[in-house]
PDB file of C-alpha atoms in Angstrom:
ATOM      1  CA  UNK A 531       0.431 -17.471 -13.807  1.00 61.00           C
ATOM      2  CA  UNK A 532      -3.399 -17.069 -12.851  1.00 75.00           C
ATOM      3  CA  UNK A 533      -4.882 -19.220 -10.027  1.00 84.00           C
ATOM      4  CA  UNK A 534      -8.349 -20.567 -10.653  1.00 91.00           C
ATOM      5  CA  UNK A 535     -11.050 -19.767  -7.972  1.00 94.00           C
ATOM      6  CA  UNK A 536      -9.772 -22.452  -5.690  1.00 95.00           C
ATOM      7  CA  UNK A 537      -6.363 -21.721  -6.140  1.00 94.00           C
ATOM      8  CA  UNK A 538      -6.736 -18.602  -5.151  1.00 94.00           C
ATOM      9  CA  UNK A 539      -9.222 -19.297  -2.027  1.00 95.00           C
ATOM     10  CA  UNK A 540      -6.017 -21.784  -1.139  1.00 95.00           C
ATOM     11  CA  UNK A 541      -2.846 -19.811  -1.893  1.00 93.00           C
ATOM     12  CA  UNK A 542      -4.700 -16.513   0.799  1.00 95.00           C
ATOM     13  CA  UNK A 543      -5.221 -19.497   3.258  1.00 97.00           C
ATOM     14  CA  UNK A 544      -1.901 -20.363   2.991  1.00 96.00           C
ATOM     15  CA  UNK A 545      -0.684 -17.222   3.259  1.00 95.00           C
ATOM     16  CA  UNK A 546      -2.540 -16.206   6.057  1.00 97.00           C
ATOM     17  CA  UNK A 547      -1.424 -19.130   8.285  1.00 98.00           C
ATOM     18  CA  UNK A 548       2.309 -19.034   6.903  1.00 98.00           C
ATOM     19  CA  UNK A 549       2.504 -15.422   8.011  1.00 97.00           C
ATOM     20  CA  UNK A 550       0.506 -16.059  10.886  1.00 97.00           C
ATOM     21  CA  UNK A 551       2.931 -18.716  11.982  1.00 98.00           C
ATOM     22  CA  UNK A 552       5.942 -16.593  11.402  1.00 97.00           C
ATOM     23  CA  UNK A 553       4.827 -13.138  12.576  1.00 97.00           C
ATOM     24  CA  UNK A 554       2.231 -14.508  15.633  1.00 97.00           C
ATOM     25  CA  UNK A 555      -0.493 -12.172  14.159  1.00 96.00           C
ATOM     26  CA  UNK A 556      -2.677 -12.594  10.472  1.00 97.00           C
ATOM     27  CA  UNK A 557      -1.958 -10.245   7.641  1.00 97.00           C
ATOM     28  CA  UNK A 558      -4.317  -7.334   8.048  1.00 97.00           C
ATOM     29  CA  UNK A 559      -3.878  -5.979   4.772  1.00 97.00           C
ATOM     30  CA  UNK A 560      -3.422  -7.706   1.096  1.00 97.00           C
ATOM     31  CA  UNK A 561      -1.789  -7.069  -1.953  1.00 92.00           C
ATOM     32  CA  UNK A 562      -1.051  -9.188  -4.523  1.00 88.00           C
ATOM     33  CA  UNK A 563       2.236 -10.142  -6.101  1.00 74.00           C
ATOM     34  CA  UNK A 564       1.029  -9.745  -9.266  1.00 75.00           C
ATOM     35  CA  UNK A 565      -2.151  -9.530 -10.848  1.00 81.00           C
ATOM     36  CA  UNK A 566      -5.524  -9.679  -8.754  1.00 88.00           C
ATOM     37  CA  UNK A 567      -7.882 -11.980 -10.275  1.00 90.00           C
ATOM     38  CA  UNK A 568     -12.180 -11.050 -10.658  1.00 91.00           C
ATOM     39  CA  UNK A 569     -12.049 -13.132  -6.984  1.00 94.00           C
ATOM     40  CA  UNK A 570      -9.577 -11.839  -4.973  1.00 95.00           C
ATOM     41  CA  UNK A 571     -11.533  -9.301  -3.074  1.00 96.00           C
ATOM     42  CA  UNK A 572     -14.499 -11.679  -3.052  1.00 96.00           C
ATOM     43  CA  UNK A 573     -12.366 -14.253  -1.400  1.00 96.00           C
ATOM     44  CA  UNK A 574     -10.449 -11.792   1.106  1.00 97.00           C
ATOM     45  CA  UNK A 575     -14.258 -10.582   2.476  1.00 96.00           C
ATOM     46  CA  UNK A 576     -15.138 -14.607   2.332  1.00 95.00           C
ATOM     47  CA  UNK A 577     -11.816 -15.328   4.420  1.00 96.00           C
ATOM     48  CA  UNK A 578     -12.180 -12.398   6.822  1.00 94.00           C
ATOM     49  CA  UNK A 579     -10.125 -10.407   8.879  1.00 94.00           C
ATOM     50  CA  UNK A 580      -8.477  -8.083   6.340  1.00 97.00           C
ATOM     51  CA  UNK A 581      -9.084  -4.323   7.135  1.00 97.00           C
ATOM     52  CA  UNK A 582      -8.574  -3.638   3.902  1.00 98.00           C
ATOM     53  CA  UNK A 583      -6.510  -4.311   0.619  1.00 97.00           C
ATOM     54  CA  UNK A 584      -4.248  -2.197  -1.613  1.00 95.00           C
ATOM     55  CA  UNK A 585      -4.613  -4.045  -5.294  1.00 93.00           C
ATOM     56  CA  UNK A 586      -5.849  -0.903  -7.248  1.00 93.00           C
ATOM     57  CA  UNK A 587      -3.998   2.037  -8.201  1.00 90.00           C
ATOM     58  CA  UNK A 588      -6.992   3.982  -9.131  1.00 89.00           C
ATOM     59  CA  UNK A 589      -6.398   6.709  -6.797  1.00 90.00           C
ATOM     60  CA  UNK A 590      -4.242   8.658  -4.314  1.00 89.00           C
ATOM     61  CA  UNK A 591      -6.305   8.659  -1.125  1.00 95.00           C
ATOM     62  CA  UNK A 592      -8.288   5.738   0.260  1.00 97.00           C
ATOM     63  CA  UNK A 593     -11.646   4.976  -0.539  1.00 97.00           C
ATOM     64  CA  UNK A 594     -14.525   2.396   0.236  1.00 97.00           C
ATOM     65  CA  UNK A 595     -15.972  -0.141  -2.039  1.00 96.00           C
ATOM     66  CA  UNK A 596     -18.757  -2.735  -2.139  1.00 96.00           C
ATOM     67  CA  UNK A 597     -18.417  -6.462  -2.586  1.00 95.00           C
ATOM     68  CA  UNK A 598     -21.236  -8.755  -2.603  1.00 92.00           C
ATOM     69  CA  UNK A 599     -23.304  -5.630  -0.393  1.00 94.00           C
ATOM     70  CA  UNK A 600     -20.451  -5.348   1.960  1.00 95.00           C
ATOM     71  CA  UNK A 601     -17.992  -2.612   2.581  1.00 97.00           C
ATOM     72  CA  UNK A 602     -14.627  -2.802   1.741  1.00 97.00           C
ATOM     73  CA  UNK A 603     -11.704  -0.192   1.873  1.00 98.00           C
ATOM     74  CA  UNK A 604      -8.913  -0.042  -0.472  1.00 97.00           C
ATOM     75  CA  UNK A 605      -6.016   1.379   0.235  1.00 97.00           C
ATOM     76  CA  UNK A 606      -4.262   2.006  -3.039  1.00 94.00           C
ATOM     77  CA  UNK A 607      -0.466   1.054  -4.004  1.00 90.00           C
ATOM     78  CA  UNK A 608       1.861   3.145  -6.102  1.00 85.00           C
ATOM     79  CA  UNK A 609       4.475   2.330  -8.457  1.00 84.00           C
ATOM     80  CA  UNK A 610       5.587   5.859  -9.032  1.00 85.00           C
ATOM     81  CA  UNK A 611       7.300   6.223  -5.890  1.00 83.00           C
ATOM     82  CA  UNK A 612       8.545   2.619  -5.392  1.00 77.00           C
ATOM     83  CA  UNK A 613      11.738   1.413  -4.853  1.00 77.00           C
ATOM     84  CA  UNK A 614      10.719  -1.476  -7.860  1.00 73.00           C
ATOM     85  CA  UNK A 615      12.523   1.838 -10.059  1.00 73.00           C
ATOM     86  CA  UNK A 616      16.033   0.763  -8.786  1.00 71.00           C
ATOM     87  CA  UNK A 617      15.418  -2.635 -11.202  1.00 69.00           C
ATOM     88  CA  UNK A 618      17.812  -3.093 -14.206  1.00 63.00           C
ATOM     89  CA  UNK A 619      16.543  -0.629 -17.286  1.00 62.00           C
ATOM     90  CA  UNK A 620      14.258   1.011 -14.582  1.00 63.00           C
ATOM     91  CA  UNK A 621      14.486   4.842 -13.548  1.00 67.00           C
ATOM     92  CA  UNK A 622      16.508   5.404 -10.726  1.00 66.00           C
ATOM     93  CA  UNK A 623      20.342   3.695 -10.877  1.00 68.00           C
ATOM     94  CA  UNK A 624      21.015   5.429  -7.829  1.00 73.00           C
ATOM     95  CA  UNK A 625      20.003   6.616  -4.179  1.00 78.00           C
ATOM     96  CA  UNK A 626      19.998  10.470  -5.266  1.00 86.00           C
ATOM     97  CA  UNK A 627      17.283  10.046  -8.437  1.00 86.00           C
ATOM     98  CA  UNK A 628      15.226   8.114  -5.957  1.00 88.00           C
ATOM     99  CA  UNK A 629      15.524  10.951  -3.075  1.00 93.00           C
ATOM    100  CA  UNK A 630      15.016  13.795  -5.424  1.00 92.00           C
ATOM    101  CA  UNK A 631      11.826  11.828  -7.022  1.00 91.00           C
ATOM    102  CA  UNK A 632       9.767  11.398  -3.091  1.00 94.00           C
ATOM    103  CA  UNK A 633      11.129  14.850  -1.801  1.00 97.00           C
ATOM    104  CA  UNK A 634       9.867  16.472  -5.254  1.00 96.00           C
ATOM    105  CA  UNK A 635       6.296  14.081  -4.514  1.00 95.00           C
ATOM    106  CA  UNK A 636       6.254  14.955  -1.001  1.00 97.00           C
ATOM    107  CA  UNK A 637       6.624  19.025  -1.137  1.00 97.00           C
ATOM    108  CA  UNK A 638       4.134  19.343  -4.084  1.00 96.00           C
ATOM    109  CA  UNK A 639       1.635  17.091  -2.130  1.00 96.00           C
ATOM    110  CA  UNK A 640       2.451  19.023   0.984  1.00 97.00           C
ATOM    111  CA  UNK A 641       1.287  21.718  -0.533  1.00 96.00           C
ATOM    112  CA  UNK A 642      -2.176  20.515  -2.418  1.00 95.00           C
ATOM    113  CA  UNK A 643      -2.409  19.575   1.366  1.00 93.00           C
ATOM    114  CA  UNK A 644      -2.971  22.535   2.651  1.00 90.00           C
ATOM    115  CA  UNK A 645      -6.268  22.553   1.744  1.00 89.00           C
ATOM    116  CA  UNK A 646      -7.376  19.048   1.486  1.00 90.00           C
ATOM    117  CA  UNK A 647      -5.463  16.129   3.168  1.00 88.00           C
ATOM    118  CA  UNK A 648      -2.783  13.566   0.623  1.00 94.00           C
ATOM    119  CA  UNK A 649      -1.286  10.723   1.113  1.00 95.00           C
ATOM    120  CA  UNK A 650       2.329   9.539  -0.205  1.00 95.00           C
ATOM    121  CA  UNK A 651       2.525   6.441  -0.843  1.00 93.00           C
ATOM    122  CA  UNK A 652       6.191   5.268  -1.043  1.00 92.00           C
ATOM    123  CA  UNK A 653       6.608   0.986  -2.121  1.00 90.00           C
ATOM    124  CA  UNK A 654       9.671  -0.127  -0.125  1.00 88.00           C
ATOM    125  CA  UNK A 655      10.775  -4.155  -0.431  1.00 84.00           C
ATOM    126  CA  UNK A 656      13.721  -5.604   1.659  1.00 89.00           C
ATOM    127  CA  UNK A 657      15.272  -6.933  -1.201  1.00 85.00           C
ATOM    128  CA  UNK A 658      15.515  -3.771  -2.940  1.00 81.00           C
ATOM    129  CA  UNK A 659      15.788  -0.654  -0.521  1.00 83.00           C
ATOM    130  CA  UNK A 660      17.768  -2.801   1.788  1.00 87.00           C
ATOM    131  CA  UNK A 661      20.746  -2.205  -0.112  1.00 86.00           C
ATOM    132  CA  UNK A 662      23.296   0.835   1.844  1.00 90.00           C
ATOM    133  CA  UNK A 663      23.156   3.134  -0.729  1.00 87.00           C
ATOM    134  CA  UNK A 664      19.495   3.010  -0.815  1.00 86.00           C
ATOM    135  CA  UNK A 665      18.946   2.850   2.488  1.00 92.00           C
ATOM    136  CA  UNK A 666      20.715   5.566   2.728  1.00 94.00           C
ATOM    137  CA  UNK A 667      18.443   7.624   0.623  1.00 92.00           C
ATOM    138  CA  UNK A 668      15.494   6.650   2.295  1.00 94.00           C
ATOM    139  CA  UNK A 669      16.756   7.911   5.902  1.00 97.00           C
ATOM    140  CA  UNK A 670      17.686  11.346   4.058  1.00 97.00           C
ATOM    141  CA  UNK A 671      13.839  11.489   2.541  1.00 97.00           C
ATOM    142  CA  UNK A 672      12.498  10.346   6.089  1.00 97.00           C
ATOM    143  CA  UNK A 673      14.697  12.835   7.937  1.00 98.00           C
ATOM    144  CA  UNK A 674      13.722  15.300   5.187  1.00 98.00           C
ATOM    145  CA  UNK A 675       9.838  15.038   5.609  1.00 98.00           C
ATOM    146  CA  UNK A 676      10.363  14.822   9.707  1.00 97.00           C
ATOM    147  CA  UNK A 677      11.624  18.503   9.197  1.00 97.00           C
ATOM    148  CA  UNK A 678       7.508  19.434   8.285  1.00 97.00           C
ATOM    149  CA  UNK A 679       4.740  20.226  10.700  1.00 93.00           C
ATOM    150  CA  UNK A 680       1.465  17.886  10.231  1.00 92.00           C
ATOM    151  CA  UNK A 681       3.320  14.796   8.842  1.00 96.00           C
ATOM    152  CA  UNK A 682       2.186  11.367   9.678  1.00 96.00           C
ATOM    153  CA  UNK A 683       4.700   8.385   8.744  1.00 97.00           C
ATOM    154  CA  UNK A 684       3.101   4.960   8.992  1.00 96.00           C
ATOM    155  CA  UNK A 685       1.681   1.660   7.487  1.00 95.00           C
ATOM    156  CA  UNK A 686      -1.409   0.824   5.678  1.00 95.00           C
ATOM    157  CA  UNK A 687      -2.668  -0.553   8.490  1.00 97.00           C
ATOM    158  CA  UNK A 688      -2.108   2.506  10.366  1.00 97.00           C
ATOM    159  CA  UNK A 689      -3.887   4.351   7.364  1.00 97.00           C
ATOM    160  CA  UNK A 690      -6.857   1.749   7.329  1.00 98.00           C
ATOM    161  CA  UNK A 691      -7.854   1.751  11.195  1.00 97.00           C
ATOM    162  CA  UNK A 692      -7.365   5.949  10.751  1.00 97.00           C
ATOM    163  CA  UNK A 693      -9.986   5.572   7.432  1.00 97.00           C
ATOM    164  CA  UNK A 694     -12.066   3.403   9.349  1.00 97.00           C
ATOM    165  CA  UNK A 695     -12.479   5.775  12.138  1.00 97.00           C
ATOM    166  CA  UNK A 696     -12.650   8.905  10.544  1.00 96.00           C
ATOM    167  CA  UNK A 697     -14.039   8.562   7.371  1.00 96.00           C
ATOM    168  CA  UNK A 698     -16.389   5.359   7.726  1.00 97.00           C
ATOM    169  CA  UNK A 699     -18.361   3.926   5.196  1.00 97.00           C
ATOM    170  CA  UNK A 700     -21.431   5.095   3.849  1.00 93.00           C
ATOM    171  CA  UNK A 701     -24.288   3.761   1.456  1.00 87.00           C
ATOM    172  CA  UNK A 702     -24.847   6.065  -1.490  1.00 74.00           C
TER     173      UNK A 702
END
């Protein structure tokens, strides 16, 4: 289903002030459900107040855009290492495929890291990882990776006020 211009301006309104209402604070961040349109980032600068969003898979490691002359930072999403695997037909049918798949991501990027920093970025959804068996696996990967020097567990929004201040935007 694809929202026309308006629709869309509407439907991030509306989410803004449903979440507002229910969490006390705005979303910071955006990602859409499904597919973003030609307007979404357009109409997230034109609404305001969103550090950044994560609709673009194009890379491993933040980075800064321009829309309409302004700066914008992405924060990209991953489906590699996303609990969305555990779905019927999908990858992982259990908690030990899913553990073996970050831990092997995590040490390999631990190492490239080294030398320049990475980022692991794991998609988690209540309605999927919230299950004991899964939850389960994620405490044993998050115990895991607590076990390394130099680790930083957080949220994008964590990861977008850390871009901001360290690696600000710059016209090329």
């Amino acid at each position: 289903y694809l929202l026309n211009e308006t629709e869309e301006r509407e439907h991030i309104a509306r989410a803004v002030q449903i979440i507002n209402r229910l969490t006390g604070s705005p979303p910071r961040g955006w990602y859409c459900r499904y597919a973003p349109s030609l307007n979404t980032r357009r109409l997230l600068i034109e609404h305001g107040g969103f550090f950044y969003d994560s609709d673009s898979y194009a890379d491993d490691l933040p980075y800064w855009t321009t829309v309409e002359d302004k700066p914008h930072l992405i924060i990209p999403y991953s489906l590699d290492a996303n609990d969305l695997k555990f779905q019927p037909c999908s990858n992982f049918s259990d908690g030990d495929g899913f553990f073996t798949y970050l831990k092997d991501a995590f040490d390999f990027l631990y190492a490239e890291g080294e030398h320049t920093p990475r980022m692991l970025n794991v998609g988690l959804h209540a309605r999927i990882m919230g299950r004991p068996s899964r939850a389960a696996c994620l405490a044993r990967f998050l115990d895991y990776v607590r076990g390394y020097k130099d680790v930083w567990i957080c949220r994008r929004i964590d990861i977008a006020k850390h871009w901001i201040s360290n690696h600000p935007f710059h016209r090329s």
